[in-house]
PDB file of C-alpha atoms and ligand atoms in Angstrom:
ATOM      1  CA  MET A  38      18.592   6.542  -0.787  1.00 58.00           C
ATOM      2  CA  SER A  39      15.872   5.410  -3.178  1.00 68.00           C
ATOM      3  CA  ILE A  40      13.907   2.946  -1.014  1.00 72.00           C
ATOM      4  CA  MET A  41      14.250   2.544   2.724  1.00 79.00           C
ATOM      5  CA  PHE A  42      12.321   0.705   5.429  1.00 78.00           C
ATOM      6  CA  ILE A  43      12.244   2.261   8.893  1.00 76.00           C
ATOM      7  CA  PHE A  44      11.556  -0.336  11.585  1.00 77.00           C
ATOM      8  CA  TYR A  45      10.759   0.998  15.003  1.00 73.00           C
ATOM      9  CA  ASP A  46      11.604  -0.993  18.160  1.00 75.00           C
ATOM     10  CA  ASN A  47       7.974  -2.060  18.521  1.00 80.00           C
ATOM     11  CA  PHE A  48       7.748  -3.450  14.976  1.00 82.00           C
ATOM     12  CA  LYS A  49       5.540  -6.386  16.022  1.00 85.00           C
ATOM     13  CA  ASP A  50       3.004  -4.001  17.612  1.00 85.00           C
ATOM     14  CA  ASN A  51       3.077  -1.974  14.398  1.00 82.00           C
ATOM     15  CA  ILE A  52       2.158  -5.088  12.426  1.00 84.00           C
ATOM     16  CA  ASP A  53      -0.529  -6.157  14.898  1.00 88.00           C
ATOM     17  CA  TYR A  54      -2.181  -2.723  15.030  1.00 90.00           C
ATOM     18  CA  ALA A  55      -3.426  -3.101  11.454  1.00 89.00           C
ATOM     19  CA  PHE A  56      -5.393  -6.155  12.609  1.00 89.00           C
ATOM     20  CA  THR A  57      -6.702  -4.640  15.829  1.00 93.00           C
ATOM     21  CA  GLY A  58      -7.877  -1.331  14.403  1.00 94.00           C
ATOM     22  CA  LYS A  59      -5.258   0.911  16.039  1.00 94.00           C
ATOM     23  CA  LEU A  60      -2.972   3.558  14.599  1.00 94.00           C
ATOM     24  CA  PRO A  61       0.740   3.120  15.348  1.00 90.00           C
ATOM     25  CA  ILE A  62       2.153   5.609  17.876  1.00 88.00           C
ATOM     26  CA  GLU A  63       5.714   5.150  16.658  1.00 87.00           C
ATOM     27  CA  PRO A  64       5.038   4.033  13.089  1.00 89.00           C
ATOM     28  CA  SER A  65       7.385   1.802  11.134  1.00 88.00           C
ATOM     29  CA  PHE A  66       7.262   2.780   7.490  1.00 90.00           C
ATOM     30  CA  TYR A  67       8.560   2.560   3.952  1.00 90.00           C
ATOM     31  CA  ILE A  68      10.151   5.566   2.252  1.00 92.00           C
ATOM     32  CA  TYR A  69      10.597   5.907  -1.458  1.00 93.00           C
ATOM     33  CA  SER A  70      12.319   8.875  -3.095  1.00 93.00           C
ATOM     34  CA  PRO A  71      11.773   8.712  -6.856  1.00 94.00           C
ATOM     35  CA  THR A  72      13.817  11.873  -7.490  1.00 95.00           C
ATOM     36  CA  GLN A  73      16.931   9.921  -6.473  1.00 93.00           C
ATOM     37  CA  ILE A  74      16.730   8.130  -9.798  1.00 94.00           C
ATOM     38  CA  ASP A  75      14.699  10.616 -11.863  1.00 95.00           C
ATOM     39  CA  GLN A  76      15.262  14.291 -11.064  1.00 95.00           C
ATOM     40  CA  SER A  77      12.783  15.342 -13.766  1.00 96.00           C
ATOM     41  CA  MET A  78       9.972  14.436 -11.358  1.00 94.00           C
ATOM     42  CA  ALA A  79      10.553  17.628  -9.313  1.00 94.00           C
ATOM     43  CA  ILE A  80      11.261  21.205 -10.411  1.00 92.00           C
ATOM     44  CA  ASN A  81      14.191  23.352  -9.166  1.00 92.00           C
ATOM     45  CA  ASN A  82      16.238  20.389  -7.985  1.00 92.00           C
ATOM     46  CA  GLY A  83      13.559  19.556  -5.431  1.00 94.00           C
ATOM     47  CA  GLU A  84      13.114  16.184  -3.809  1.00 94.00           C
ATOM     48  CA  ILE A  85      10.064  13.945  -3.526  1.00 95.00           C
ATOM     49  CA  ILE A  86       9.672  11.616  -0.569  1.00 94.00           C
ATOM     50  CA  ASN A  87       6.830   9.121  -0.461  1.00 95.00           C
ATOM     51  CA  VAL A  88       6.133   7.605   2.964  1.00 95.00           C
ATOM     52  CA  VAL A  89       3.881   4.551   3.299  1.00 94.00           C
ATOM     53  CA  VAL A  90       2.554   3.636   6.746  1.00 93.00           C
ATOM     54  CA  ARG A  91       0.640   0.468   7.559  1.00 91.00           C
ATOM     55  CA  VAL A  92      -2.810   1.381   8.960  1.00 94.00           C
ATOM     56  CA  PRO A  93      -6.079  -0.533   9.538  1.00 95.00           C
ATOM     57  CA  ASN A  94      -8.541  -0.727   6.659  1.00 95.00           C
ATOM     58  CA  LEU A  95     -12.075   0.665   6.813  1.00 96.00           C
ATOM     59  CA  LEU A  96     -13.574  -2.565   8.178  1.00 95.00           C
ATOM     60  CA  PHE A  97     -12.304  -1.202  11.508  1.00 94.00           C
ATOM     61  CA  LYS A  98     -14.759   1.509  12.456  1.00 92.00           C
ATOM     62  CA  GLY A  99     -12.791   3.161  15.267  1.00 91.00           C
ATOM     63  CA  ILE A 100     -10.685   5.540  13.162  1.00 94.00           C
ATOM     64  CA  GLU A 101     -12.036   8.839  11.857  1.00 95.00           C
ATOM     65  CA  TRP A 102      -9.913   9.740   8.810  1.00 96.00           C
ATOM     66  CA  ASP A 103     -10.289  13.476   9.437  1.00 96.00           C
ATOM     67  CA  ASN A 104      -7.734  16.309   9.541  1.00 96.00           C
ATOM     68  CA  HIS A 105      -6.953  15.606  13.189  1.00 97.00           C
ATOM     69  CA  THR A 106      -5.973  11.978  12.461  1.00 96.00           C
ATOM     70  CA  ILE A 107      -3.980  12.979   9.387  1.00 96.00           C
ATOM     71  CA  GLU A 108      -2.103  15.716  11.291  1.00 96.00           C
ATOM     72  CA  THR A 109      -1.409  13.327  14.183  1.00 95.00           C
ATOM     73  CA  MET A 110       0.066  10.729  11.842  1.00 95.00           C
ATOM     74  CA  ARG A 111       2.006  13.419   9.997  1.00 95.00           C
ATOM     75  CA  ASP A 112       3.599  14.623  13.246  1.00 95.00           C
ATOM     76  CA  ARG A 113       4.525  11.071  14.273  1.00 93.00           C
ATOM     77  CA  ILE A 114       6.142  10.409  10.890  1.00 93.00           C
ATOM     78  CA  ILE A 115       8.035  13.734  10.809  1.00 94.00           C
ATOM     79  CA  LYS A 116       9.364  13.028  14.310  1.00 93.00           C
ATOM     80  CA  THR A 117      10.832   9.729  13.096  1.00 89.00           C
ATOM     81  CA  LEU A 118      12.122  11.146   9.819  1.00 91.00           C
ATOM     82  CA  LYS A 119      14.016  13.850  11.744  1.00 93.00           C
ATOM     83  CA  ASN A 120      16.007  11.095  13.458  1.00 89.00           C
ATOM     84  CA  ILE A 121      17.383   9.904  10.117  1.00 88.00           C
ATOM     85  CA  LYS A 122      20.808  11.261   9.206  1.00 89.00           C
ATOM     86  CA  GLY A 123      20.391  13.894   6.502  1.00 88.00           C
ATOM     87  CA  LEU A 124      16.690  14.477   7.217  1.00 90.00           C
ATOM     88  CA  GLU A 125      17.076  16.372  10.522  1.00 94.00           C
ATOM     89  CA  ASP A 126      15.743  19.609   8.973  1.00 95.00           C
ATOM     90  CA  ILE A 127      13.075  18.015   6.806  1.00 94.00           C
ATOM     91  CA  GLU A 128      10.165  19.816   8.473  1.00 95.00           C
ATOM     92  CA  ASP A 129      11.572  23.269   7.617  1.00 96.00           C
ATOM     93  CA  ASN A 130      12.024  22.293   3.980  1.00 94.00           C
ATOM     94  CA  ILE A 131       8.623  20.871   3.103  1.00 95.00           C
ATOM     95  CA  GLU A 132       7.105  22.775   0.175  1.00 94.00           C
ATOM     96  CA  PHE A 133       4.097  20.587  -0.576  1.00 94.00           C
ATOM     97  CA  VAL A 134       2.390  17.711   1.205  1.00 94.00           C
ATOM     98  CA  ASP A 135      -0.343  15.395   0.016  1.00 95.00           C
ATOM     99  CA  TYR A 136      -1.965  12.416   1.726  1.00 95.00           C
ATOM    100  CA  LEU A 137      -3.699   9.234   0.647  1.00 96.00           C
ATOM    101  CA  THR A 138      -5.882   7.620   3.303  1.00 97.00           C
ATOM    102  CA  PRO A 139      -7.971   4.420   3.135  1.00 97.00           C
ATOM    103  CA  ILE A 140     -10.983   6.675   2.360  1.00 97.00           C
ATOM    104  CA  ASP A 141      -9.178   7.982  -0.747  1.00 97.00           C
ATOM    105  CA  LEU A 142      -8.254   4.454  -1.799  1.00 97.00           C
ATOM    106  CA  LYS A 143     -11.887   3.443  -1.485  1.00 97.00           C
ATOM    107  CA  GLU A 144     -13.395   6.520  -3.147  1.00 97.00           C
ATOM    108  CA  ASP A 145     -10.814   7.197  -5.873  1.00 97.00           C
ATOM    109  CA  TYR A 146      -9.818   3.620  -6.766  1.00 96.00           C
ATOM    110  CA  ASN A 147     -12.838   1.596  -5.647  1.00 96.00           C
ATOM    111  CA  SER A 148     -10.523  -0.431  -3.452  1.00 95.00           C
ATOM    112  CA  TYR A 149     -12.461  -2.755  -1.100  1.00 95.00           C
ATOM    113  CA  ALA A 150     -12.476  -1.271   2.453  1.00 96.00           C
ATOM    114  CA  GLY A 151      -9.735   1.126   1.314  1.00 96.00           C
ATOM    115  CA  ALA A 152      -7.177  -1.694   1.513  1.00 94.00           C
ATOM    116  CA  ALA A 153      -4.066  -0.763  -0.482  1.00 91.00           C
ATOM    117  CA  PHE A 154      -2.877  -4.293  -1.125  1.00 90.00           C
ATOM    118  CA  GLY A 155      -6.112  -6.146  -1.882  1.00 89.00           C
ATOM    119  CA  LEU A 156      -6.810  -9.551  -0.369  1.00 90.00           C
ATOM    120  CA  SER A 157      -4.633 -10.316   2.670  1.00 87.00           C
ATOM    121  CA  PRO A 158      -1.967 -12.960   2.063  1.00 85.00           C
ATOM    122  CA  THR A 159      -3.145 -15.274   4.828  1.00 88.00           C
ATOM    123  CA  LEU A 160      -2.382 -18.985   4.387  1.00 91.00           C
ATOM    124  CA  THR A 161      -5.846 -19.761   3.013  1.00 93.00           C
ATOM    125  CA  GLN A 162      -5.712 -16.750   0.694  1.00 92.00           C
ATOM    126  CA  THR A 163      -2.217 -17.313  -0.676  1.00 90.00           C
ATOM    127  CA  ASN A 164      -1.060 -18.622  -4.046  1.00 85.00           C
ATOM    128  CA  TYR A 165      -3.310 -21.510  -5.202  1.00 88.00           C
ATOM    129  CA  PHE A 166      -5.818 -20.696  -2.426  1.00 92.00           C
ATOM    130  CA  ARG A 167      -6.490 -17.219  -3.812  1.00 92.00           C
ATOM    131  CA  PRO A 168      -9.632 -16.876  -5.971  1.00 92.00           C
ATOM    132  CA  HIS A 169      -8.898 -18.523  -9.314  1.00 92.00           C
ATOM    133  CA  LEU A 170      -8.594 -16.810 -12.681  1.00 93.00           C
ATOM    134  CA  LYS A 171     -11.524 -18.707 -14.121  1.00 92.00           C
ATOM    135  CA  LEU A 172     -14.812 -19.100 -12.308  1.00 90.00           C
ATOM    136  CA  ASP A 173     -16.010 -22.729 -12.364  1.00 86.00           C
ATOM    137  CA  THR A 174     -19.694 -21.906 -11.888  1.00 92.00           C
ATOM    138  CA  ILE A 175     -20.163 -19.264 -14.619  1.00 92.00           C
ATOM    139  CA  ASN A 176     -18.955 -19.877 -18.141  1.00 90.00           C
ATOM    140  CA  ASN A 177     -16.489 -17.394 -19.630  1.00 91.00           C
ATOM    141  CA  LEU A 178     -16.016 -15.334 -16.469  1.00 94.00           C
ATOM    142  CA  TYR A 179     -12.346 -14.593 -15.764  1.00 96.00           C
ATOM    143  CA  PHE A 180     -10.495 -12.543 -13.173  1.00 95.00           C
ATOM    144  CA  VAL A 181      -7.130 -10.877 -13.317  1.00 94.00           C
ATOM    145  CA  GLY A 182      -5.111  -8.801 -10.805  1.00 93.00           C
ATOM    146  CA  ALA A 183      -3.599  -8.671  -7.379  1.00 93.00           C
ATOM    147  CA  SER A 184      -6.408 -10.274  -5.360  1.00 93.00           C
ATOM    148  CA  VAL A 185      -6.593 -13.415  -7.468  1.00 93.00           C
ATOM    149  CA  HIS A 186      -4.166 -16.248  -8.229  1.00 91.00           C
ATOM    150  CA  PRO A 187      -1.129 -16.050  -8.451  1.00 91.00           C
ATOM    151  CA  GLY A 188      -0.983 -12.854  -6.325  1.00 90.00           C
ATOM    152  CA  PRO A 189       0.013  -9.185  -5.940  1.00 91.00           C
ATOM    153  CA  GLY A 190       2.932  -7.137  -7.275  1.00 92.00           C
ATOM    154  CA  VAL A 191       3.230  -5.662 -10.760  1.00 95.00           C
ATOM    155  CA  SER A 192       5.238  -8.523 -12.273  1.00 96.00           C
ATOM    156  CA  ILE A 193       2.903 -11.174 -10.797  1.00 94.00           C
ATOM    157  CA  VAL A 194      -0.183  -9.265 -11.937  1.00 95.00           C
ATOM    158  CA  LEU A 195       1.252  -9.171 -15.471  1.00 96.00           C
ATOM    159  CA  LEU A 196       1.847 -12.906 -15.211  1.00 95.00           C
ATOM    160  CA  SER A 197      -1.764 -13.295 -14.094  1.00 94.00           C
ATOM    161  CA  SER A 198      -2.956 -11.512 -17.252  1.00 95.00           C
ATOM    162  CA  LYS A 199      -0.848 -13.885 -19.351  1.00 96.00           C
ATOM    163  CA  LEU A 200      -2.394 -16.884 -17.566  1.00 95.00           C
ATOM    164  CA  VAL A 201      -5.904 -15.519 -18.202  1.00 95.00           C
ATOM    165  CA  VAL A 202      -5.143 -15.145 -21.900  1.00 95.00           C
ATOM    166  CA  GLN A 203      -3.925 -18.756 -21.994  1.00 95.00           C
ATOM    167  CA  GLU A 204      -7.123 -19.920 -20.250  1.00 92.00           C
ATOM    168  CA  ILE A 205      -9.311 -18.012 -22.724  1.00 93.00           C
ATOM    169  CA  LEU A 206      -7.416 -19.391 -25.711  1.00 93.00           C
ATOM    170  CA  LYS A 207      -7.712 -22.911 -24.279  1.00 91.00           C
ATOM    171  CA  SER A 208     -11.485 -22.549 -23.860  1.00 87.00           C
ATOM    172  CA  GLU A 209     -11.848 -21.407 -27.496  1.00 80.00           C
ATOM    173  CA  LYS A 210     -10.326 -24.603 -28.899  1.00 72.00           C
TER     174      LYS A 210
HETATM  175  C1  LIG B 188       1.959   1.800  -1.793  1.00 54.13           C
HETATM  176  C2  LIG B 188       2.156   0.615  -2.696  1.00 54.13           C
HETATM  177  C3  LIG B 188       3.424   0.293  -3.132  1.00 54.13           C
HETATM  178  C4  LIG B 188       3.610  -0.793  -3.982  1.00 54.13           C
HETATM  179  N1  LIG B 188       4.867  -1.066  -4.432  1.00 54.13           N
HETATM  180  C5  LIG B 188       5.054  -2.077  -5.301  1.00 54.13           C
HETATM  181  C6  LIG B 188       6.347  -2.324  -5.839  1.00 54.13           C
HETATM  182  O1  LIG B 188       7.329  -1.657  -5.517  1.00 54.13           O
HETATM  183  N2  LIG B 188       6.495  -3.360  -6.718  1.00 54.13           N
HETATM  184  C7  LIG B 188       5.428  -4.140  -7.103  1.00 54.13           C
HETATM  185  O2  LIG B 188       5.606  -5.043  -7.914  1.00 54.13           O
HETATM  186  N3  LIG B 188       4.176  -3.903  -6.611  1.00 54.13           N
HETATM  187  C8  LIG B 188       3.974  -2.895  -5.723  1.00 54.13           C
HETATM  188  N4  LIG B 188       2.715  -2.671  -5.220  1.00 54.13           N
HETATM  189  C9  LIG B 188       1.622  -3.580  -5.566  1.00 54.13           C
HETATM  190  C10 LIG B 188       1.073  -3.311  -6.960  1.00 54.13           C
HETATM  191  O3  LIG B 188       0.869  -1.919  -7.111  1.00 54.13           O
HETATM  192  C11 LIG B 188      -0.254  -4.059  -7.116  1.00 54.13           C
HETATM  193  O4  LIG B 188      -0.084  -5.434  -6.806  1.00 54.13           O
HETATM  194  C12 LIG B 188      -0.772  -3.910  -8.545  1.00 54.13           C
HETATM  195  O5  LIG B 188      -0.874  -2.555  -8.933  1.00 54.13           O
HETATM  196  C13 LIG B 188      -2.135  -4.543  -8.640  1.00 54.13           C
HETATM  197  O6  LIG B 188      -2.576  -4.441  -9.974  1.00 54.13           O
HETATM  198  P1  LIG B 188      -4.112  -4.606 -10.331  1.00 54.13           P
HETATM  199  O7  LIG B 188      -4.211  -4.405 -11.805  1.00 54.13           O
HETATM  200  O8  LIG B 188      -4.648  -5.873  -9.734  1.00 54.13           O
HETATM  201  O9  LIG B 188      -4.863  -3.460  -9.543  1.00 54.13           O
HETATM  202  P2  LIG B 188      -4.668  -1.876  -9.618  1.00 54.13           P
HETATM  203  O10 LIG B 188      -3.300  -1.491 -10.067  1.00 54.13           O
HETATM  204  O11 LIG B 188      -5.183  -1.399  -8.286  1.00 54.13           O
HETATM  205  O12 LIG B 188      -5.675  -1.471 -10.789  1.00 54.13           O
HETATM  206  C14 LIG B 188      -7.073  -1.602 -10.655  1.00 54.13           C
HETATM  207  C15 LIG B 188      -7.684  -0.442 -11.426  1.00 54.13           C
HETATM  208  O13 LIG B 188      -9.092  -0.688 -11.587  1.00 54.13           O
HETATM  209  C16 LIG B 188      -9.777   0.511 -11.317  1.00 54.13           C
HETATM  210  N5  LIG B 188     -11.156   0.181 -10.942  1.00 54.13           N
HETATM  211  C17 LIG B 188     -11.628  -0.279  -9.748  1.00 54.13           C
HETATM  212  N6  LIG B 188     -12.951  -0.496  -9.821  1.00 54.13           N
HETATM  213  C18 LIG B 188     -13.335  -0.193 -11.078  1.00 54.13           C
HETATM  214  C19 LIG B 188     -14.579  -0.220 -11.754  1.00 54.13           C
HETATM  215  N7  LIG B 188     -15.717  -0.639 -11.168  1.00 54.13           N
HETATM  216  N8  LIG B 188     -14.618   0.178 -13.055  1.00 54.13           N
HETATM  217  C20 LIG B 188     -13.485   0.579 -13.693  1.00 54.13           C
HETATM  218  N9  LIG B 188     -12.260   0.628 -13.096  1.00 54.13           N
HETATM  219  C21 LIG B 188     -12.199   0.234 -11.807  1.00 54.13           C
HETATM  220  C22 LIG B 188      -9.001   1.174 -10.204  1.00 54.13           C
HETATM  221  O14 LIG B 188      -9.261   2.558 -10.117  1.00 54.13           O
HETATM  222  C23 LIG B 188      -7.551   0.892 -10.664  1.00 54.13           C
HETATM  223  O15 LIG B 188      -7.074   1.875 -11.554  1.00 54.13           O
HETATM  224  C24 LIG B 188       2.488  -1.580  -4.379  1.00 54.13           C
HETATM  225  C25 LIG B 188       1.210  -1.248  -3.953  1.00 54.13           C
HETATM  226  C26 LIG B 188       1.037  -0.166  -3.111  1.00 54.13           C
HETATM  227  C27 LIG B 188      -0.366   0.191  -2.652  1.00 54.13           C
END
């Protein structure tokens, strides 16, 4: 297992909760275990498991990202992980745990409202409808990255930087 998605029965609720400001009770999530392909990332043959859960951003004021919330989410995730074949005893084997909440994303990475994935991919914010690379109203102001055209994901962001370079070169002619 390197990457795995765990979909709970109430997957639709899980998706909707992020837009209604609620935390999932039975969270669906994404698991990534980098040590499956690169053992040098952990000492003594250890294993790293990264779990990503979809939660509301900080525009929703109802959630206090304190220890109680973190522990509650941790317990819900561990409960689900224990149901996966091979991970039944995971709780007894945890050596180190770290968490990244929307507060951390906001404070450490200056991410707007602590949103991990930038601008939502709604219809009017997708592809051409995302903010453009070049601002029409201010000369020589360019944007690059996940929240602008063409969109998110490392390969697309790299493409976006290439497009910006092309725009700049064009404007210099
Ligand atoms: C959990 C997760 C898993 C993902 N998995 C994948 C994947 O498997 N494959 C994939 O292709 N994409 C994945 N993505 C998406 C991908 O990481 C992003 O689309 C991409 O990193 C966006 O690149 P960016 O340069 O726009 O922004 P970022 O990578 O967020 O870089 C922006 C940088 O600017 C810094 N910054 C912010 N404000 C300032 C400031 N005022 N001054 C100076 N620096 C500042 C930030 O700290 C940050 O380092 C994932 C994203 C997340 C959150």
